[in-house]
């Protein structure tokens, strides 16, 4: 298996109009669009994918259908997180049985577990399956901040733990993890894309591939090609998008706006499930903010056209 590299999208989960079921056909269309835009891999059933609102039966069907549809054309990683270790291990095994290429797994959330409890959690998961695991360090959503030393311990104890999405908001942690693990751990940026690359990250995990997949893919391609200033230009637009969303939905608006903006981009994927606020309920303010974001997306497309022309 080739190592995971590049910019991976954390995908939304498309729902039917009434939210009662996962819309598998919409998901297939959505993934086809992402593949056409050059996305090298997707991660399903993460936070942006509203994994907490999906039943076990829905999860199995969604994972199986997604992996079968992609059919090896790009990497498919599956979020297999759960606060109950037994469930997380079962989800991991189901993803392996479905043919996924890897997993992304946040530590047990809500409990604020000890380091030994975190190690025990990943131990059970690694015993259940052989897939490569991408740790997900996001203290805001998990109430756990995995230090570089803990990441080093997990890297040493488990052969299949070789990736991490680092989203602690401390960009220096990228360097610390690379140093602590002597380069064995492959760090994926969770924010501060350019800075993370310069500190040793090998990829980027992001929600922007749901509506600007060309930009979120090219930014990493440009970094690898040494086009640092061009990548910075893209990052400035992405930062504006991120801040605009945060102003209108300060808790965790990426699910709601990712779905709304996917529709703007021509790939409708339904709305969010409760308790998240549906985009339709945001009223005029939401529509105005979406119009502003559409304008930023159009500016970004023009920038990419200019950068492509410059390269040619």
CSV table of C-alpha atoms in Angstrom, one decimal:
chain,number,residue,atom,x,y,z
A,1,UNK,CA,0.0,0.0,0.0
A,2,UNK,CA,1.3,3.4,-0.9
A,3,UNK,CA,1.7,5.9,2.0
A,4,UNK,CA,-1.1,8.4,2.5
A,5,UNK,CA,0.0,11.8,1.1
A,6,UNK,CA,-1.6,15.0,0.0
A,7,UNK,CA,-4.9,16.8,0.9
A,8,UNK,CA,-7.7,14.5,2.1
A,9,UNK,CA,-11.2,15.8,2.4
A,10,UNK,CA,-13.3,15.0,5.5
A,11,UNK,CA,-16.6,14.4,3.7
A,12,UNK,CA,-20.1,15.3,4.7
A,13,UNK,CA,-22.6,12.5,4.9
A,14,UNK,CA,-25.4,13.2,2.4
A,15,UNK,CA,-28.9,12.8,3.8
A,16,UNK,CA,-32.3,12.7,2.1
A,17,UNK,CA,-34.4,15.8,2.1
A,18,UNK,CA,-36.2,14.9,5.4
A,19,UNK,CA,-32.9,13.7,7.0
A,20,UNK,CA,-34.4,10.2,7.6
A,21,UNK,CA,-31.8,8.3,5.6
A,22,UNK,CA,-28.4,8.5,4.1
A,23,UNK,CA,-28.6,9.4,0.4
A,24,UNK,CA,-26.2,6.9,-1.2
A,25,UNK,CA,-26.8,8.0,-4.7
A,26,UNK,CA,-26.0,11.6,-3.8
A,27,UNK,CA,-22.9,10.4,-2.1
A,28,UNK,CA,-21.8,8.6,-5.2
A,29,UNK,CA,-22.3,11.7,-7.3
A,30,UNK,CA,-20.5,13.8,-4.7
A,31,UNK,CA,-17.5,11.5,-4.7
A,32,UNK,CA,-17.3,11.4,-8.5
A,33,UNK,CA,-17.1,15.2,-8.5
A,34,UNK,CA,-14.3,15.1,-5.9
A,35,UNK,CA,-12.3,12.5,-7.8
A,36,UNK,CA,-12.7,14.6,-11.0
A,37,UNK,CA,-11.3,17.6,-9.1
A,38,UNK,CA,-8.2,15.6,-8.1
A,39,UNK,CA,-8.8,14.8,-4.5
A,40,UNK,CA,-6.4,12.0,-3.6
A,41,UNK,CA,-8.4,10.6,-0.6
A,42,UNK,CA,-11.6,11.1,1.5
A,43,UNK,CA,-12.3,10.5,5.1
A,44,UNK,CA,-15.9,9.5,5.8
A,45,UNK,CA,-17.8,9.5,9.2
A,46,UNK,CA,-15.6,12.1,10.8
A,47,UNK,CA,-17.0,15.2,12.7
A,48,UNK,CA,-17.9,16.9,9.4
A,49,UNK,CA,-19.6,13.6,8.5
A,50,UNK,CA,-21.9,13.8,11.6
A,51,UNK,CA,-20.9,10.4,12.7
A,52,UNK,CA,-22.6,10.8,16.0
A,53,UNK,CA,-26.0,10.9,14.3
A,54,UNK,CA,-25.6,7.8,12.2
A,55,UNK,CA,-26.9,4.4,13.3
A,56,UNK,CA,-24.8,1.3,13.2
A,57,UNK,CA,-26.8,-0.1,10.3
A,58,UNK,CA,-26.5,3.1,8.4
A,59,UNK,CA,-22.8,3.2,9.1
A,60,UNK,CA,-22.2,-0.3,7.7
A,61,UNK,CA,-24.2,0.4,4.5
A,62,UNK,CA,-22.6,3.8,4.0
A,63,UNK,CA,-19.0,2.4,4.4
A,64,UNK,CA,-19.6,-0.6,2.2
A,65,UNK,CA,-21.3,1.5,-0.6
A,66,UNK,CA,-18.6,4.2,-0.5
A,67,UNK,CA,-15.7,1.8,-0.7
A,68,UNK,CA,-17.3,-0.2,-3.4
A,69,UNK,CA,-18.1,2.9,-5.5
A,70,UNK,CA,-14.6,4.4,-5.2
A,71,UNK,CA,-13.2,1.0,-6.1
A,72,UNK,CA,-9.6,1.8,-5.3
A,73,UNK,CA,-9.5,5.0,-7.4
A,74,UNK,CA,-8.6,7.1,-4.3
A,75,UNK,CA,-8.0,6.4,-0.7
A,76,UNK,CA,-11.0,5.9,1.6
A,77,UNK,CA,-10.4,6.3,5.3
A,78,UNK,CA,-13.2,5.7,7.8
A,79,UNK,CA,-13.8,7.5,11.1
A,80,UNK,CA,-14.1,4.7,13.6
A,81,UNK,CA,-14.3,6.7,16.8
A,82,UNK,CA,-16.6,5.9,19.7
A,83,UNK,CA,-16.5,6.7,23.5
A,84,UNK,CA,-17.0,2.9,24.1
A,85,UNK,CA,-13.9,1.0,23.1
A,86,UNK,CA,-15.8,-2.1,22.1
A,87,UNK,CA,-17.8,-0.1,19.5
A,88,UNK,CA,-14.7,1.6,18.1
A,89,UNK,CA,-12.9,-1.7,17.6
A,90,UNK,CA,-16.0,-3.1,15.9
A,91,UNK,CA,-16.3,-0.1,13.6
A,92,UNK,CA,-12.6,-0.5,12.7
A,93,UNK,CA,-13.1,-4.2,11.8
A,94,UNK,CA,-16.2,-3.4,9.7
A,95,UNK,CA,-14.2,-0.8,7.8
A,96,UNK,CA,-11.5,-3.3,7.1
A,97,UNK,CA,-14.0,-6.0,6.0
A,98,UNK,CA,-15.5,-3.4,3.6
A,99,UNK,CA,-12.1,-2.8,2.0
A,100,UNK,CA,-11.3,0.7,3.3
A,101,UNK,CA,-7.6,1.8,3.1
A,102,UNK,CA,-7.4,3.2,6.6
A,103,UNK,CA,-9.0,4.7,9.7
A,104,UNK,CA,-9.1,8.0,11.4
A,105,UNK,CA,-9.8,7.7,15.1
A,106,UNK,CA,-10.0,10.4,17.8
A,107,UNK,CA,-9.4,9.4,21.4
A,108,UNK,CA,-12.4,8.5,23.6
A,109,UNK,CA,-14.3,11.7,23.9
A,110,UNK,CA,-16.2,13.3,26.9
A,111,UNK,CA,-14.5,11.1,29.6
A,112,UNK,CA,-11.1,12.9,29.6
A,113,UNK,CA,-9.3,9.6,29.8
A,114,UNK,CA,-5.8,9.1,31.2
A,115,UNK,CA,-2.9,8.3,28.9
A,116,UNK,CA,-3.0,4.6,29.9
A,117,UNK,CA,-6.7,4.5,29.0
A,118,UNK,CA,-6.0,6.1,25.7
A,119,UNK,CA,-3.3,3.5,25.0
A,120,UNK,CA,-5.7,0.8,26.0
A,121,UNK,CA,-8.3,2.1,23.6
A,122,UNK,CA,-6.0,2.0,20.6
A,123,UNK,CA,-4.6,-1.3,21.7
A,124,UNK,CA,-8.1,-2.8,21.4
A,125,UNK,CA,-8.6,-1.3,18.0
A,126,UNK,CA,-5.2,-2.5,16.6
A,127,UNK,CA,-6.1,-6.0,17.8
A,128,UNK,CA,-9.4,-5.9,15.9
A,129,UNK,CA,-7.9,-4.9,12.5
A,130,UNK,CA,-4.7,-4.3,10.6
A,131,UNK,CA,-5.6,-1.1,8.8
A,132,UNK,CA,-3.3,2.0,9.1
A,133,UNK,CA,-4.6,4.3,11.7
A,134,UNK,CA,-4.6,8.1,11.6
A,135,UNK,CA,-4.8,9.5,15.1
A,136,UNK,CA,-6.9,12.6,15.3
A,137,UNK,CA,-5.8,15.2,17.9
A,138,UNK,CA,-8.6,17.8,18.3
A,139,UNK,CA,-8.9,18.9,22.0
A,140,UNK,CA,-11.9,21.1,21.2
A,141,UNK,CA,-14.1,18.2,20.2
A,142,UNK,CA,-12.6,15.4,22.2
A,143,UNK,CA,-11.6,17.1,25.5
A,144,UNK,CA,-8.3,15.3,25.1
A,145,UNK,CA,-5.0,16.8,23.9
A,146,UNK,CA,-2.5,14.1,22.9
A,147,UNK,CA,1.0,15.5,23.6
A,148,UNK,CA,3.9,14.8,21.4
A,149,UNK,CA,5.2,12.3,24.0
A,150,UNK,CA,1.9,10.4,24.0
A,151,UNK,CA,1.9,10.3,20.2
A,152,UNK,CA,5.5,9.0,20.4
A,153,UNK,CA,4.4,6.2,22.8
A,154,UNK,CA,1.5,5.2,20.6
A,155,UNK,CA,3.9,5.2,17.6
A,156,UNK,CA,6.3,2.9,19.4
A,157,UNK,CA,3.7,0.5,20.8
A,158,UNK,CA,1.5,0.0,17.7
A,159,UNK,CA,2.9,-0.7,14.2
A,160,UNK,CA,-0.3,0.4,12.4
A,161,UNK,CA,-0.4,3.9,14.1
A,162,UNK,CA,1.7,5.9,11.6
A,163,UNK,CA,-0.5,9.0,10.9
A,164,UNK,CA,-2.0,11.8,12.8
A,165,UNK,CA,-4.2,14.7,12.0
A,166,UNK,CA,-2.8,17.4,14.3
A,167,UNK,CA,-5.5,20.0,15.1
A,168,UNK,CA,-4.5,21.3,18.5
A,169,UNK,CA,-4.2,24.9,17.2
A,170,UNK,CA,-0.5,24.7,18.2
A,171,UNK,CA,1.3,24.5,14.8
A,172,UNK,CA,4.6,23.9,16.6
A,173,UNK,CA,3.2,20.5,17.6
A,174,UNK,CA,3.8,19.3,14.1
A,175,UNK,CA,7.6,19.7,14.6
A,176,UNK,CA,7.4,18.3,18.1
A,177,UNK,CA,5.7,15.1,16.8
A,178,UNK,CA,8.2,14.6,14.0
A,179,UNK,CA,11.1,15.1,16.4
A,180,UNK,CA,9.6,12.9,19.1
A,181,UNK,CA,9.0,10.0,16.7
A,182,UNK,CA,12.2,10.5,14.7
A,183,UNK,CA,10.1,11.0,11.6
A,184,UNK,CA,8.2,7.8,11.9
A,185,UNK,CA,4.9,9.5,12.5
A,186,UNK,CA,3.4,11.1,9.3
A,187,UNK,CA,1.7,14.3,10.4
A,188,UNK,CA,-1.3,15.7,8.5
A,189,UNK,CA,-2.1,19.4,9.1
A,190,UNK,CA,-5.5,20.2,10.6
A,191,UNK,CA,-5.0,23.9,10.1
A,192,UNK,CA,-2.2,26.4,9.3
A,193,UNK,CA,-1.5,24.5,6.1
A,194,UNK,CA,1.6,26.2,4.8
A,195,UNK,CA,3.2,26.5,8.2
A,196,UNK,CA,2.5,22.8,9.0
A,197,UNK,CA,4.2,21.8,5.7
A,198,UNK,CA,7.3,23.8,6.5
A,199,UNK,CA,7.4,22.2,9.9
A,200,UNK,CA,7.3,18.7,8.5
A,201,UNK,CA,3.7,17.7,7.7
A,202,UNK,CA,3.1,15.4,4.8
A,203,UNK,CA,-0.5,16.1,4.1
A,204,UNK,CA,-3.6,18.0,5.0
A,205,UNK,CA,-7.0,16.9,6.3
A,206,UNK,CA,-9.7,19.4,5.7
A,207,UNK,CA,-13.5,20.1,5.3
A,208,UNK,CA,-12.9,22.4,2.3
A,209,UNK,CA,-12.8,19.6,-0.1
A,210,UNK,CA,-16.6,19.4,0.3
A,211,UNK,CA,-17.0,22.6,-1.8
A,212,UNK,CA,-13.6,23.8,-3.0
A,213,UNK,CA,-11.9,20.5,-3.7
A,214,UNK,CA,-9.7,21.9,-6.5
A,215,UNK,CA,-8.2,24.6,-4.2
A,216,UNK,CA,-7.9,22.3,-1.2
A,217,UNK,CA,-6.0,19.8,-3.4
A,218,UNK,CA,-3.8,22.2,-5.2
A,219,UNK,CA,-2.6,24.0,-2.1
A,220,UNK,CA,-0.7,20.9,-1.0
A,221,UNK,CA,0.4,20.1,-4.6
A,222,UNK,CA,1.9,23.6,-4.8
A,223,UNK,CA,3.7,23.2,-1.5
A,224,UNK,CA,5.3,19.9,-2.6
A,225,UNK,CA,6.3,21.6,-5.9
A,226,UNK,CA,8.0,24.4,-4.0
A,227,UNK,CA,5.4,27.0,-5.0
A,228,UNK,CA,5.1,28.4,-1.4
A,229,UNK,CA,3.9,31.8,-2.3
A,230,UNK,CA,1.1,30.4,-4.5
A,231,UNK,CA,0.1,28.1,-1.7
A,232,UNK,CA,0.0,31.1,0.7
A,233,UNK,CA,-2.3,32.9,-1.8
A,234,UNK,CA,-4.8,30.0,-1.6
A,235,UNK,CA,-4.5,29.8,2.1
A,236,UNK,CA,-5.4,33.4,2.5
A,237,UNK,CA,-8.7,32.7,0.7
A,238,UNK,CA,-9.4,29.6,2.7
A,239,UNK,CA,-8.8,31.6,5.9
A,240,UNK,CA,-11.4,34.2,4.8
A,241,UNK,CA,-13.9,31.4,4.2
A,242,UNK,CA,-13.1,29.8,7.6
A,243,UNK,CA,-13.6,33.1,9.4
A,244,UNK,CA,-16.8,33.9,7.5
A,245,UNK,CA,-18.3,30.6,8.5
A,246,UNK,CA,-17.2,31.0,12.2
A,247,UNK,CA,-18.8,34.4,12.3
A,248,UNK,CA,-22.2,32.9,11.3
A,249,UNK,CA,-21.9,29.6,13.2
A,250,UNK,CA,-19.3,29.9,16.0
A,251,UNK,CA,-19.8,26.4,17.4
A,252,UNK,CA,-18.9,24.0,14.6
A,253,UNK,CA,-20.4,25.4,11.5
A,254,UNK,CA,-18.5,23.3,9.0
A,255,UNK,CA,-21.2,20.6,8.7
A,256,UNK,CA,-24.0,23.1,8.0
A,257,UNK,CA,-22.0,25.3,5.7
A,258,UNK,CA,-20.1,22.5,4.0
A,259,UNK,CA,-23.4,21.0,2.9
A,260,UNK,CA,-24.9,24.4,1.8
A,261,UNK,CA,-21.8,25.3,-0.1
A,262,UNK,CA,-21.6,21.8,-1.7
A,263,UNK,CA,-25.0,22.6,-3.2
A,264,UNK,CA,-23.8,26.0,-4.3
A,265,UNK,CA,-20.9,24.2,-6.1
A,266,UNK,CA,-23.5,21.9,-7.9
A,267,UNK,CA,-23.5,18.9,-5.6
A,268,UNK,CA,-26.5,18.9,-3.3
A,269,UNK,CA,-26.1,16.6,-0.3
A,270,UNK,CA,-29.1,17.5,1.9
A,271,UNK,CA,-28.9,19.2,5.3
A,272,UNK,CA,-27.7,18.4,8.8
A,273,UNK,CA,-29.4,16.2,11.4
A,274,UNK,CA,-30.3,17.5,14.9
A,275,UNK,CA,-29.1,18.8,17.2
A,276,UNK,CA,-27.2,20.8,14.6
A,277,UNK,CA,-29.1,23.8,13.1
A,278,UNK,CA,-30.2,23.1,9.5
A,279,UNK,CA,-29.0,25.7,7.0
A,280,UNK,CA,-32.6,26.2,6.0
A,281,UNK,CA,-33.3,27.5,9.6
A,282,UNK,CA,-30.6,30.2,9.4
A,283,UNK,CA,-33.0,32.4,7.3
A,284,UNK,CA,-31.9,35.6,5.5
A,285,UNK,CA,-28.7,35.9,7.5
A,286,UNK,CA,-27.6,32.4,6.4
A,287,UNK,CA,-28.5,33.1,2.8
A,288,UNK,CA,-26.6,36.4,2.8
A,289,UNK,CA,-23.5,34.6,4.3
A,290,UNK,CA,-23.7,31.9,1.8
A,291,UNK,CA,-23.9,34.5,-1.0
A,292,UNK,CA,-20.8,36.1,0.4
A,293,UNK,CA,-19.0,32.7,0.6
A,294,UNK,CA,-20.1,32.0,-3.0
A,295,UNK,CA,-18.3,35.2,-4.0
A,296,UNK,CA,-15.2,34.2,-2.2
A,297,UNK,CA,-15.3,30.8,-3.9
A,298,UNK,CA,-15.6,32.5,-7.3
A,299,UNK,CA,-12.6,34.7,-6.4
A,300,UNK,CA,-10.6,31.6,-5.5
A,301,UNK,CA,-11.5,29.9,-8.8
A,302,UNK,CA,-10.2,32.9,-10.6
A,303,UNK,CA,-7.0,32.8,-8.6
A,304,UNK,CA,-6.5,29.2,-9.4
A,305,UNK,CA,-7.0,29.9,-13.1
A,306,UNK,CA,-4.3,32.6,-12.9
A,307,UNK,CA,-1.9,30.3,-11.0
A,308,UNK,CA,-2.5,27.5,-13.5
A,309,UNK,CA,-1.8,29.9,-16.4
A,310,UNK,CA,1.4,31.0,-14.7
A,311,UNK,CA,2.6,27.5,-14.4
A,312,UNK,CA,1.9,26.8,-18.1
